[in-house]
Coordinates of C-alpha atoms and ligand atoms in Angstrom, one line a residue:
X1078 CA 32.7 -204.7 19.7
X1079 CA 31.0 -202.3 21.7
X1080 CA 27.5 -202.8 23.3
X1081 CA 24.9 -201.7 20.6
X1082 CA 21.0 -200.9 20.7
X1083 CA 19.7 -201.3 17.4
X1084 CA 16.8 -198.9 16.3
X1085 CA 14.6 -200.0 13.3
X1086 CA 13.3 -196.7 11.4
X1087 CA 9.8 -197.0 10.6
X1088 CA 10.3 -193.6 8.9
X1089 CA 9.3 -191.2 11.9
X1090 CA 10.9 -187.8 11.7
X1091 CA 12.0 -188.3 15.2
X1092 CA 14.1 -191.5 14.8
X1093 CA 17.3 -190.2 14.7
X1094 CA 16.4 -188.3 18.2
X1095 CA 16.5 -191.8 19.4
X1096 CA 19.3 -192.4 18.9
X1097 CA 20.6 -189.7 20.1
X1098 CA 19.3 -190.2 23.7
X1099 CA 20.7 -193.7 24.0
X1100 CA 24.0 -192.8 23.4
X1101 CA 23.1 -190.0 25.8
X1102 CA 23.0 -193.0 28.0
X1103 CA 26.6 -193.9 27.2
X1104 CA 25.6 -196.6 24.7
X1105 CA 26.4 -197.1 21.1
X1106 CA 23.0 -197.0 18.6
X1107 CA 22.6 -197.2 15.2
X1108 CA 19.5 -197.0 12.9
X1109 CA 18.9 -199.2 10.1
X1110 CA 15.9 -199.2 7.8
X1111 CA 12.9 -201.1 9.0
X1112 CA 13.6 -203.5 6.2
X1113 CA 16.7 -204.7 7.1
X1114 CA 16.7 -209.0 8.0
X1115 CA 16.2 -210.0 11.4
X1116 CA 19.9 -212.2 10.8
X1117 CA 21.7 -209.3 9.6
X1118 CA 21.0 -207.7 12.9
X1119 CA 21.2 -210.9 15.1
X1120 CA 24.9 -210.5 13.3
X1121 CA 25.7 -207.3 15.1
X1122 CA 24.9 -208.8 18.7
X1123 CA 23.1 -205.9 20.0
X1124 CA 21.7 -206.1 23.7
X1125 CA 18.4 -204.5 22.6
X1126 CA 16.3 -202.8 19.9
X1127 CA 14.2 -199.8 19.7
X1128 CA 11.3 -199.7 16.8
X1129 CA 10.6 -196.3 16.0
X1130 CA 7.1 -194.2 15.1
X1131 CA 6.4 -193.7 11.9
X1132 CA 3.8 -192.0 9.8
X1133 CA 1.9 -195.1 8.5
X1134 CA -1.4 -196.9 10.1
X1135 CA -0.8 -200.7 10.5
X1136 CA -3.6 -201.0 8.1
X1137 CA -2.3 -198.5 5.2
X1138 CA -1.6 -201.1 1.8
X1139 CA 2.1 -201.1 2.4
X1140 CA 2.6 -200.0 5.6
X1141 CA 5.9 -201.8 7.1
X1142 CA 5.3 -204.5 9.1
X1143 CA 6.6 -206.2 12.0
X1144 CA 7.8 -209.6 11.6
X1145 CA 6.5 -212.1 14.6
X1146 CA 11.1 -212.8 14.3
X1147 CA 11.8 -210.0 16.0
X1148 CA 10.0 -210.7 19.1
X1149 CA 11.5 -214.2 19.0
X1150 CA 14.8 -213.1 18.9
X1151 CA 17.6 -213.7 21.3
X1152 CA 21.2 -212.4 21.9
X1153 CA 24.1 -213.8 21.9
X1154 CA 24.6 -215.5 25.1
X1155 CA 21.2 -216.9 24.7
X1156 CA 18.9 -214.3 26.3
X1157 CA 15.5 -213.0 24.7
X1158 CA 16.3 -209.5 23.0
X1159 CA 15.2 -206.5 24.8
X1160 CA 12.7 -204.9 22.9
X1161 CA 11.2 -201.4 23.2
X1162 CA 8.2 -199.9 21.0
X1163 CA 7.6 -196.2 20.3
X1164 CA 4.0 -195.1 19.0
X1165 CA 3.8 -196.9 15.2
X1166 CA 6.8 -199.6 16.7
X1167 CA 4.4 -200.4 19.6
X1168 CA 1.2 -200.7 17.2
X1169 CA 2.8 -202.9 14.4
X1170 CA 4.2 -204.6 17.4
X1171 CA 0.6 -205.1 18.9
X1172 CA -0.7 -205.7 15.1
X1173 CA 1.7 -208.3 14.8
X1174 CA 0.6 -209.8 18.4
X1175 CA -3.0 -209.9 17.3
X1176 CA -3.8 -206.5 19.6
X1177 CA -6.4 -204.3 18.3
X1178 CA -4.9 -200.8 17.1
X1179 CA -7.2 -198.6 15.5
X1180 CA -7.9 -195.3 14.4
X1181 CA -8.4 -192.7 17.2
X1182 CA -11.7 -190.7 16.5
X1183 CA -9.3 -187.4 16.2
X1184 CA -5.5 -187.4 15.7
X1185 CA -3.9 -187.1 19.3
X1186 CA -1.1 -184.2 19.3
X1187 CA 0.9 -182.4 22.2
X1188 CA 1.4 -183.0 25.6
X1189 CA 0.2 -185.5 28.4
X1190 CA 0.4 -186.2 31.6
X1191 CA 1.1 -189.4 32.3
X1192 CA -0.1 -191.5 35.5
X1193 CA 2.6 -193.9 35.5
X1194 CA 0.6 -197.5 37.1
X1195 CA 4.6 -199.4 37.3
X1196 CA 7.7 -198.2 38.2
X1197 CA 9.4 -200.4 38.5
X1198 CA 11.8 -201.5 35.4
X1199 CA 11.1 -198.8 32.4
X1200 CA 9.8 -196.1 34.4
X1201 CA 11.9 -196.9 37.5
X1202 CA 12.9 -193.1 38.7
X1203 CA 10.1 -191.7 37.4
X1204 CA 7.0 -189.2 39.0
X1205 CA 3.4 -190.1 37.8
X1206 CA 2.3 -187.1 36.1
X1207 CA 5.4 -185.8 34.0
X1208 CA 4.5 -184.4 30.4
X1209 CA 4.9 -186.8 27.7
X1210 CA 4.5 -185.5 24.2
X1211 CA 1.6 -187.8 21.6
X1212 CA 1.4 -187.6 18.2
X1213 CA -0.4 -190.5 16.2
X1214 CA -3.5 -190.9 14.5
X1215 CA -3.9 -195.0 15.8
X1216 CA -3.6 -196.4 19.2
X1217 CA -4.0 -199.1 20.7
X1218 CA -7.2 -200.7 22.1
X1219 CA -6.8 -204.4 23.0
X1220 CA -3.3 -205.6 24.3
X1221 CA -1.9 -208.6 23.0
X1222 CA -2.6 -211.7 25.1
X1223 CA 0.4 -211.4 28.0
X1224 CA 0.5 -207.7 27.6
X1225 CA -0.3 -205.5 30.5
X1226 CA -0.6 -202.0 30.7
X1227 CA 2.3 -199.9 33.1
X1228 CA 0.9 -196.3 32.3
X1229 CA -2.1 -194.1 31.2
X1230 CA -2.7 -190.6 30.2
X1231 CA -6.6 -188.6 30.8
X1232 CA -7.3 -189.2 27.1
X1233 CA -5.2 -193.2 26.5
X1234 CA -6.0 -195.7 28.7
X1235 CA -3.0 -197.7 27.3
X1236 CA 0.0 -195.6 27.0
X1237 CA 2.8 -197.8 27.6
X1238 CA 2.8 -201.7 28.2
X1239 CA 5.0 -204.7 28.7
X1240 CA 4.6 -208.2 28.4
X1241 CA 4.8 -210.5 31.1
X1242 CA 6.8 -213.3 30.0
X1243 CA 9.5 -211.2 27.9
X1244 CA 11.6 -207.9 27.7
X1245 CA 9.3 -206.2 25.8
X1246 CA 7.9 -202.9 25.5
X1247 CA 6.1 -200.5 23.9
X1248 CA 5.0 -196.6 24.4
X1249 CA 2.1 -194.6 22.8
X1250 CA 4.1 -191.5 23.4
X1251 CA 7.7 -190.4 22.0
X1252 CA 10.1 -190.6 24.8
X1253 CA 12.8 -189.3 22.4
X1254 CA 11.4 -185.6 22.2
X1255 CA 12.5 -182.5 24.5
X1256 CA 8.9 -182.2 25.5
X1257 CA 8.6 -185.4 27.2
X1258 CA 9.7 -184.5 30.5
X1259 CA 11.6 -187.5 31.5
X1260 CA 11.9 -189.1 27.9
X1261 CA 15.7 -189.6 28.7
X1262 CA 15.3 -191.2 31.6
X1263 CA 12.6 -193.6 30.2
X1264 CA 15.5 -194.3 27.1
X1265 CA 18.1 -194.6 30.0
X1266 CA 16.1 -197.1 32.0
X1267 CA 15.6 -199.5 29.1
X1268 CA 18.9 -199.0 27.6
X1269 CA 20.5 -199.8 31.4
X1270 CA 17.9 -201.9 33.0
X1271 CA 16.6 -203.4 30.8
X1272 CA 19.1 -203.9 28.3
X1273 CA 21.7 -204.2 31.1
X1274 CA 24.3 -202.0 29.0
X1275 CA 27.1 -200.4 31.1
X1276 CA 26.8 -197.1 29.7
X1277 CA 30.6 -196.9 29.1
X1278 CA 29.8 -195.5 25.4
X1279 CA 32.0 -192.4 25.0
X1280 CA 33.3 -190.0 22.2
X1281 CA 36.7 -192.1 22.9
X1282 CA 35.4 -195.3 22.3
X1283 CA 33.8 -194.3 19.1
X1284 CA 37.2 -193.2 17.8
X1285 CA 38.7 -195.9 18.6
X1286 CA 36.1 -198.5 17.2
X1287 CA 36.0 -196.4 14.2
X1288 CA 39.7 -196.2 13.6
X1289 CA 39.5 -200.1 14.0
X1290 CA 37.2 -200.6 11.5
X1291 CA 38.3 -198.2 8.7
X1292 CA 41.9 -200.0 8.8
X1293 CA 39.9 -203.4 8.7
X1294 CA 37.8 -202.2 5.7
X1295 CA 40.5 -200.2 3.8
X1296 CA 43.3 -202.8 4.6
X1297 CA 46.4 -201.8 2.2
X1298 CA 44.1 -199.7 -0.5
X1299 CA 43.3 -195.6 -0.8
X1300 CA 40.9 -193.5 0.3
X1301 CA 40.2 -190.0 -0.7
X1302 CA 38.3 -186.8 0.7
X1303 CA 37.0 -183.9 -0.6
X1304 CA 37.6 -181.1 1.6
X1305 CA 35.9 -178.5 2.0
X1306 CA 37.5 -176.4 5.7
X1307 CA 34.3 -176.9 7.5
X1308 CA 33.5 -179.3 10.7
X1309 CA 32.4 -182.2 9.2
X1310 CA 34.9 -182.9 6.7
X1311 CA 37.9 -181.5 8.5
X1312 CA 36.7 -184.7 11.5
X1313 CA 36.4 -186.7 9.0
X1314 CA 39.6 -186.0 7.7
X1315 CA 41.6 -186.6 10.7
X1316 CA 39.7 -189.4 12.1
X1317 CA 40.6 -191.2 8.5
X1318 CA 44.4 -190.1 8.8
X1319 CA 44.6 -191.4 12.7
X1320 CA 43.2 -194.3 10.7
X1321 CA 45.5 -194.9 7.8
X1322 CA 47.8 -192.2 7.5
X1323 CA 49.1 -191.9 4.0
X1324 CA 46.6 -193.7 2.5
X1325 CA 44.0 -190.7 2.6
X1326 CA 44.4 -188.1 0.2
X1327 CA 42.6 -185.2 0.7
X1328 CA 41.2 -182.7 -2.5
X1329 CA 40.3 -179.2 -1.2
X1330 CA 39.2 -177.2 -4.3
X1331 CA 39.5 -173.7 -4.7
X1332 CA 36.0 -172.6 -6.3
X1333 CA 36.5 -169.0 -5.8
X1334 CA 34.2 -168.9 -3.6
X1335 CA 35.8 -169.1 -0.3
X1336 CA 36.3 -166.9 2.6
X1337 CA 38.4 -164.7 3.3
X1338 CA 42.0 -166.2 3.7
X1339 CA 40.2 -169.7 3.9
X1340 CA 42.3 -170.6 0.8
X1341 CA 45.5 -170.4 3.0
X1342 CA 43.9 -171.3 6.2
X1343 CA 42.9 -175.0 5.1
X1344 CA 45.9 -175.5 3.6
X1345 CA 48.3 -174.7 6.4
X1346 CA 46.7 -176.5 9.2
X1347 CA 45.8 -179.9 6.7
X1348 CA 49.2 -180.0 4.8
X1349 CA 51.5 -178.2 7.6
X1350 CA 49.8 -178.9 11.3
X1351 CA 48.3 -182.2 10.4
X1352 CA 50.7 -183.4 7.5
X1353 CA 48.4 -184.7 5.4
X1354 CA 48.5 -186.1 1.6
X1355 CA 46.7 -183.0 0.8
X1356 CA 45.6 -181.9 -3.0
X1357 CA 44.6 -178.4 -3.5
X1358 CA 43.3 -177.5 -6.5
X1359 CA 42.4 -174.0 -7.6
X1360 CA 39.3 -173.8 -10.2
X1361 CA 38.4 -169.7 -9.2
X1362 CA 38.9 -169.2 -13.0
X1363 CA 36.6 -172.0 -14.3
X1364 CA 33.9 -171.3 -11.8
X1365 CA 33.5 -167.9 -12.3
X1366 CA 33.6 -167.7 -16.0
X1367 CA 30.8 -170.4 -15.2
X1368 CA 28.9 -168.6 -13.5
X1369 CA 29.3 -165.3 -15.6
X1370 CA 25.8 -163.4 -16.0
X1371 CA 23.9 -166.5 -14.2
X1372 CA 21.7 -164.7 -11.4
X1373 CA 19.1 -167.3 -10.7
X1374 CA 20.2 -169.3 -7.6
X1375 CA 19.3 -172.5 -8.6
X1376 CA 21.1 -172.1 -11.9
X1377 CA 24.3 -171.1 -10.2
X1378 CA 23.7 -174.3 -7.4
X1379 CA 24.2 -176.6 -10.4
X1380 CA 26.5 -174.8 -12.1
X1381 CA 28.6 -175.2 -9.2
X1382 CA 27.7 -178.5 -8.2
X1383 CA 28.8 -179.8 -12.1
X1384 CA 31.9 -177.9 -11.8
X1385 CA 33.0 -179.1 -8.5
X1386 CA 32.0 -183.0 -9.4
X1387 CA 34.8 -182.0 -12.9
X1388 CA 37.5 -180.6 -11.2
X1389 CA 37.2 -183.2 -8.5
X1390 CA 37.3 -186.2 -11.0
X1391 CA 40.2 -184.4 -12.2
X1392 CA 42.1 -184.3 -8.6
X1393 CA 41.5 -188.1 -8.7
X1394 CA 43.0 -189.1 -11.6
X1395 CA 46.2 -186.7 -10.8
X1396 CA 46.1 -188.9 -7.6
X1397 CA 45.9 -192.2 -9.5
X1398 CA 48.7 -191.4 -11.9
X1399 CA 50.7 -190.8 -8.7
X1400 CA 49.5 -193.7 -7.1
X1401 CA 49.9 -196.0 -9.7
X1402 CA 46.0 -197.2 -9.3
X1403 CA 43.0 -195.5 -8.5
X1404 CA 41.8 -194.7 -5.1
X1405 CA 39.0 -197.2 -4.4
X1406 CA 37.5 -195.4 -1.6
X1407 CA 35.9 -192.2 -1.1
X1408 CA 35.4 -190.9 2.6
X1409 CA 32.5 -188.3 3.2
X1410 CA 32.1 -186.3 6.9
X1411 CA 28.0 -186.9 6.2
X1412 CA 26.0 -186.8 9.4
X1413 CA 22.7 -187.9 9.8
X1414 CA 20.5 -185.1 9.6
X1415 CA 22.4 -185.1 6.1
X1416 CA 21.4 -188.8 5.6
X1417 CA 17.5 -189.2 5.8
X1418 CA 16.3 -186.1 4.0
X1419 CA 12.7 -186.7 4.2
X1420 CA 10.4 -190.0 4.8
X1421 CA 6.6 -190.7 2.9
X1422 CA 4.5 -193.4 4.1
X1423 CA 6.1 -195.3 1.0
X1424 CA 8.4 -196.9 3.5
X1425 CA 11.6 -195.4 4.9
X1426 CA 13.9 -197.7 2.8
X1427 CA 12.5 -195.9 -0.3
X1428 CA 12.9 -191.9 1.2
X1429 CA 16.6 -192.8 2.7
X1430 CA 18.4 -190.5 0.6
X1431 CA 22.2 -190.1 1.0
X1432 CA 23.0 -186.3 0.9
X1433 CA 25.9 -185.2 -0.8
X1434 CA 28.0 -183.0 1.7
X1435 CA 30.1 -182.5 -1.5
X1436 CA 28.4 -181.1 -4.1
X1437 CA 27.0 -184.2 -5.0
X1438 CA 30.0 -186.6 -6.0
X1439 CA 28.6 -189.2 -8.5
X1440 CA 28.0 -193.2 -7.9
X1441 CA 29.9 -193.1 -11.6
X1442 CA 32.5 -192.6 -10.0
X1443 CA 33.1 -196.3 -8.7
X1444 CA 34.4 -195.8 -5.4
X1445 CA 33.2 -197.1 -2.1
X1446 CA 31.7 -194.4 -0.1
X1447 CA 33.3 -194.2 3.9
X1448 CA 30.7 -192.3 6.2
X1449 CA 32.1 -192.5 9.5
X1450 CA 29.3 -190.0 11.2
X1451 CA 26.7 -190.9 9.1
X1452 CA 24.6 -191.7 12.8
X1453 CA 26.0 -188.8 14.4
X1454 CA 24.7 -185.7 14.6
X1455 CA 27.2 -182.1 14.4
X1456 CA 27.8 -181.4 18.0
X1457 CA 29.1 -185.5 18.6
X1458 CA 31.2 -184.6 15.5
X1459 CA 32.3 -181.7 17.3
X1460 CA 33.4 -183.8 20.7
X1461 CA 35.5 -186.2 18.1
X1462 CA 37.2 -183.2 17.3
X1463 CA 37.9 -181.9 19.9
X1464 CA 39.5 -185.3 21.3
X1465 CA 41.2 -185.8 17.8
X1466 CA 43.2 -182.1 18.3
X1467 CA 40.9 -180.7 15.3
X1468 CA 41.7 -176.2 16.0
X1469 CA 38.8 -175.0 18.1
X1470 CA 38.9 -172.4 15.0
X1471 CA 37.6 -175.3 12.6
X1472 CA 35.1 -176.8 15.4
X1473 CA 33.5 -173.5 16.5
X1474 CA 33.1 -172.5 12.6
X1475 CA 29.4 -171.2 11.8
X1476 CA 28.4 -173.9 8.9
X1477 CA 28.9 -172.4 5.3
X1478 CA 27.0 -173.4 1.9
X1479 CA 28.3 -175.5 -0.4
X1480 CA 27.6 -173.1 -2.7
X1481 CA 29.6 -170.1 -0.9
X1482 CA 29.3 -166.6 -1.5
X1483 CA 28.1 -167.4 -4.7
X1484 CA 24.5 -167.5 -3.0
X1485 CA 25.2 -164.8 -1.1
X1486 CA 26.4 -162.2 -3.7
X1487 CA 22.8 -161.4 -5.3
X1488 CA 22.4 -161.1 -8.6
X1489 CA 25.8 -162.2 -11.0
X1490 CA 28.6 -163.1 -9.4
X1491 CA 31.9 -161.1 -10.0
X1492 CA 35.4 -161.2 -8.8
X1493 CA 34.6 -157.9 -7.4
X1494 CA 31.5 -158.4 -6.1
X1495 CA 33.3 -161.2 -4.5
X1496 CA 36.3 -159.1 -3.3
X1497 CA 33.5 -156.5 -1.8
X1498 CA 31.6 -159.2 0.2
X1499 CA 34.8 -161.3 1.6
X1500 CA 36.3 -158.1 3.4
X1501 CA 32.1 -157.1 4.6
X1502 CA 32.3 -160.2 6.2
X1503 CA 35.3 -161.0 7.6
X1504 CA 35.0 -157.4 9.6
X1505 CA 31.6 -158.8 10.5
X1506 CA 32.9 -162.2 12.1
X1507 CA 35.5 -160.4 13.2
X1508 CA 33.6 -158.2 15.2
X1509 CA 31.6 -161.2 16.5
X1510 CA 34.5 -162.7 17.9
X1511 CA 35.6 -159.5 19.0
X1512 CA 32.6 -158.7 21.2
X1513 CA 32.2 -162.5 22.2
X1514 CA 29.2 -163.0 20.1
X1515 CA 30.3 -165.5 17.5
X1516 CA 29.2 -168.2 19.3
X1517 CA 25.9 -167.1 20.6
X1518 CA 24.6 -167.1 16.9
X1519 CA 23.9 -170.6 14.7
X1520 CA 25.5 -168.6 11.5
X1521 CA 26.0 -164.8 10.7
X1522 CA 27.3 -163.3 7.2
X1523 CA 27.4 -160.8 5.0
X1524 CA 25.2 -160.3 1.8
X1525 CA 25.9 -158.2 -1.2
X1526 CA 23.3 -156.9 -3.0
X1527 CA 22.8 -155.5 -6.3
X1528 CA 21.7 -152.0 -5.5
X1529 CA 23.7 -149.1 -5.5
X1530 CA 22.2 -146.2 -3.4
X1531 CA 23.4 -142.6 -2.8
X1532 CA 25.4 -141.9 0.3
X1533 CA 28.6 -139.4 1.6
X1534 CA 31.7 -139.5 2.1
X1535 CA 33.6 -136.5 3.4
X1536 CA 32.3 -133.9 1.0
X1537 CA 31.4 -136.3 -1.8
X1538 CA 28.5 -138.1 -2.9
X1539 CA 28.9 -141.8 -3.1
X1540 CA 27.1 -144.2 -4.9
X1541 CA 27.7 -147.6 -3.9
X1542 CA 26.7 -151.0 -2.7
X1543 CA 24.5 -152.0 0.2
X1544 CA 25.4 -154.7 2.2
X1545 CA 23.1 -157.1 4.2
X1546 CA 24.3 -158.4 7.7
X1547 CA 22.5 -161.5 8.6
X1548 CA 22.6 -163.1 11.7
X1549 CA 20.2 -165.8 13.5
X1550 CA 19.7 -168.2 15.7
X1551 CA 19.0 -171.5 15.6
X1552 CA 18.9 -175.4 16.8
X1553 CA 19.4 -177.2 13.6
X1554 CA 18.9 -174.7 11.0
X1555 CA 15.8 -176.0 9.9
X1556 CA 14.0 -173.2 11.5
X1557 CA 15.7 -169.5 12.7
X1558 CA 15.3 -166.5 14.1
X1559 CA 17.0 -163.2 13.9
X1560 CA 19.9 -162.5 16.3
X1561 CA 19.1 -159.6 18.5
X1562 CA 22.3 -158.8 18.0
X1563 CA 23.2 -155.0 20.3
X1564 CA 22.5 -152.3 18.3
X1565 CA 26.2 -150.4 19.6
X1566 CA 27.8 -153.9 17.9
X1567 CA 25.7 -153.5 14.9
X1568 CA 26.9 -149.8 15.0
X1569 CA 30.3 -150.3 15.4
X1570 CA 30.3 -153.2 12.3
X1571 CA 28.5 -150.7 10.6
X1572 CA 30.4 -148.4 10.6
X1573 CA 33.7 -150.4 9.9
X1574 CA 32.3 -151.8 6.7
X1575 CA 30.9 -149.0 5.3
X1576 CA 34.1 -146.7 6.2
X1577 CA 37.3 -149.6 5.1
X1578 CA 35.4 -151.2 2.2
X1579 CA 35.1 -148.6 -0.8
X1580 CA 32.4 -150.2 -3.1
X1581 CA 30.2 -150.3 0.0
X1582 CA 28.1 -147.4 1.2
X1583 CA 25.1 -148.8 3.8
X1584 CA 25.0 -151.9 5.9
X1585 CA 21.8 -153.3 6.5
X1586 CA 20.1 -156.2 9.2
X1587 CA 18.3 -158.6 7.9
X1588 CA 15.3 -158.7 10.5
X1589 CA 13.6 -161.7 9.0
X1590 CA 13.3 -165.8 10.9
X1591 CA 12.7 -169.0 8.9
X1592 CA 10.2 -169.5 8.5
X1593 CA 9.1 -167.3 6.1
X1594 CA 12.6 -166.4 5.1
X1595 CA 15.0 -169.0 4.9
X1596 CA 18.3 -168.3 6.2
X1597 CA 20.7 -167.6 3.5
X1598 CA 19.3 -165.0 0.8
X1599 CA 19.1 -167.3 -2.0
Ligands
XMP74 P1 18.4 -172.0 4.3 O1 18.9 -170.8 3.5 O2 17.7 -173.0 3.4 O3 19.7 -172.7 4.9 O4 17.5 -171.5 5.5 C1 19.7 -173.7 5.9 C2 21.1 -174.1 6.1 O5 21.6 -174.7 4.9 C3 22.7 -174.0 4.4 N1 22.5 -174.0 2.9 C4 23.2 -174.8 2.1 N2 24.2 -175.7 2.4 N3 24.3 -176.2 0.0 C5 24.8 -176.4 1.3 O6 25.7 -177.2 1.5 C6 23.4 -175.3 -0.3 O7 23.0 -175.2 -1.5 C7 22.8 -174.6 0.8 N4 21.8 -173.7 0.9 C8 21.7 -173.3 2.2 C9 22.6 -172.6 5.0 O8 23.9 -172.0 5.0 C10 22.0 -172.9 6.3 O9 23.1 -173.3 7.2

């Protein structure tokens, strides 16, 4: 097993950042909820643990405490467990202790400098004076007996401490952000040092620890996939068949919805490149008469959504009868943004929500759900790929609704509405890849809309379809802005569509961020 730092989630919106930077440092993390046992993660032998922010107050009725366990805890060869605190971590930490935490007179948010008073374990390396980023409405005012302070800010006397007699630690500030200036370094220090992890974590080992513990899990039984062409899934899918070969059976569903030659293209690389038990099931005709005359988006998300969860019941018992016995498992490429959708002050183990990549496969369905990225986030997915041969073509891919160009043909959906936008767009993405743009934009596509406007052609009038050509950028899609894509590119594309696709008369650019837009139309 490889060296682990455990991070409890105390249901701060940065927690999975976290994680992210200590396996920046080369070492293995996973979150759990805040109310997991302190034995069930003694169990996993980790060589440290990281208690995350959260939005409570130590005094709020319900607010998750700390457990005086987890600062008695030791590892396995016998050592006392390496503990770090971040902002609510350190205060239930301190609460626990019998510090005083207590309400700051106004909510402290944004940068800091802080005057770092030791250097020399957790902010060994370090400058006094580099920007740390606050945000908490408590702090802390009294250390706990044995507790002494390692670093201040102007406006915090105590900003990070340690105790004397133990490896623990605890920060006001979140060291996991971009805007704390040496936040990595600080994760690194405590991961390395203090911890004393190698730091030998790679994309590599993860494979292999994963494909080791999907054969121990699955044994002799079955596991199925659903599909679906983009990154996620497609890792997923060959991580599980490196894993157990024949025993995953993959369901890629046709919902008529798909891109342009995507049909073809999963097929071929999944059943002919990577020679996988793959089932491919074309439903075009049931969704669309589904979705005849439906224009509200929401309406058609559910439509879709039920349809999808039918058809790929259906693929599972054609797979049983062949099989002899149903699958038992179902595998899911779900990555952790996906995972924690939102978190209240109710307590993180209520607000964990699992997202269904899928469409939203049912728990009816009785099978044990595999989620071998569920800590990862999309461009560690994409490394796995890369190592595991996955096409660059599937890797690179802009992400693509669920839904597909159902929420992107406004107004009802048609088979030649949907014949219109498919060719608008693949000229588009052609042209992206074309002028070397496609990857300087988080996602770009073509919209149909339901107007028709009066245009030329030759010596005719026209009256046609407009198109809308949407481009933006982005970190994580939860916010966007417009692509400033060159206006001779957006020309040229332009042009193209408006002059191959007959049914199409104007292109416009959508000009609009998220927020206030959102990124797709509907
Ligand atoms: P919005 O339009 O909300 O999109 O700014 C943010 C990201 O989510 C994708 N998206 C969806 N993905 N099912 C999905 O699987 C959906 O219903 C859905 N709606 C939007 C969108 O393409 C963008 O990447």
């Amino acid at each position: 097993m490889h060296e682990r730092i455990i991070i409890l989630d105390f249901g701060s919106q940065y927690t999975q950042l976290i994680a992210r930077r200590v396996r920046e440092a080369g070492v293995y993390s996973e979150i759990h909820p805040c109310t997991i046992s302190v034995e069930e993660v003694a169990a996993m032998q980790p060589k440290g643990i990281i208690l995350s922010g959260g939005p409570c107050s130590v005094y709020d009725e319900g607010a998750p405490q700390l457990d005086a366990a987890w600062l008695r805890l030791r590892r396995a060869d016998g050592s006392p467990m390496p503990v770090l605190g971040i902002c609510y971590g350190l205060q239930a930490m301190a609460h626990t202790l019998g510090g005083s935490v207590e309400r700051a007179p106004r909510r402290e948010f944004g940068r800091a400098a802080l005057r770092v008073d030791d250097a020399s374990d957790l902010f060994a390396g370090l400058p006094s004076g580099g920007t740390v980023w606050m945000s908490h409405g408590d702090h802390l005012t009294r250390l706990p007996e044995g507790y002494e302070v390692i670093a201040h800010t102007d406006n915090a006397p105590i900003a990070a401490v340690r105790a004397r007699n133990a490896p623990h630690y605890g920060v006001q500030f979140h060291p996991e952000v971009v805007h704390t200036e040496y936040g990595r370094q600080i994760l690194e220090n405590f991961a390395l040092r203090i911890c004393g992890c190698s730091g030998d974590w790679t994309p590599a080992s993860f494979v292999e620890e994963k494909i080791r513990e999907i054969r121990a899990q699955v044994g002799d039984r079955h596991v199925i996939l659903g599909l679906s062409g983009g990154v996620d899934s497609s890792v997923a899918a060959v991580l599980l068949h490196e894993a157990i070969g024949d025993q995953l059976t993959c369901i890629f569903v046709n919902n008529g919805l798909l891109r342009k030659g995507e049909w073809e293209q999963v097929q071929t690389t999944f059943r002919d490149h990577f020679h996988m038990r793959l089932q491919a099931v074309d439903a075009t005709d049931r969704f669309l008469a589904r979705l005849e005359g439906v224009v509200d988006p929401e309406r058609k998300r559910v439509i879709i959504g039920h349809t999808f969860v039918e058809v790929f019941e259906e693929a599972t018992e054609a797979i049983t009868r062949e099989l002899g016995h149903r699958p038992e498992f179902l595998a899911q490429g779900t990555l952790y943004p996906d995972v924690i959708e939102s978190v209240s002050f109710k307590g993180p183990s209520a607000t964990i929500k699992t997202h269904h990549n899928v469409g939203g496969l049912p728990e009816e369905m009785g099978l044990e759900v595999i989620e071998p990225f569920r800590e990862l986030f999309k461009d560690e997915v994409r490394a796995i790929g890369r190592l595991l041969n996955v096409p660059e073509a599937i890797i690179g891919r802009h992400p693509f609704p669920g839904p597909g160009l159902a929420i992107r043909v406004i107004g009802p959906v048609t088979a030649r509405a949907l014949a219109l936008l498919r060719e608008a767009d693949a000229i588009f993405i052609e042209e992206l890849k074309a002028w070397d743009l496609y990857d300087e934009v988080w996602q770009a596509f073509a919209v149909l809309l339901p107007v028709q406007t009066v245009g030329v052609m030759g010596d005719e009038r026209t009256y046609e379809n407009v198109c809308a050509l949407r481009a933006v950028t982005s970190v994580d899609g939860m916010t966007a802005d417009w692509a400033h894509l060159p206006y001779d590119f957006l020309s040229h594309v332009s042009n193209r569509i408006v002059n191959e696709i007959r049914g199409i008369n104007r292109t416009v650019y959508d000009i609009s961020s998220k927020p206030p837009a959102t990124i797709e139309w509907e």
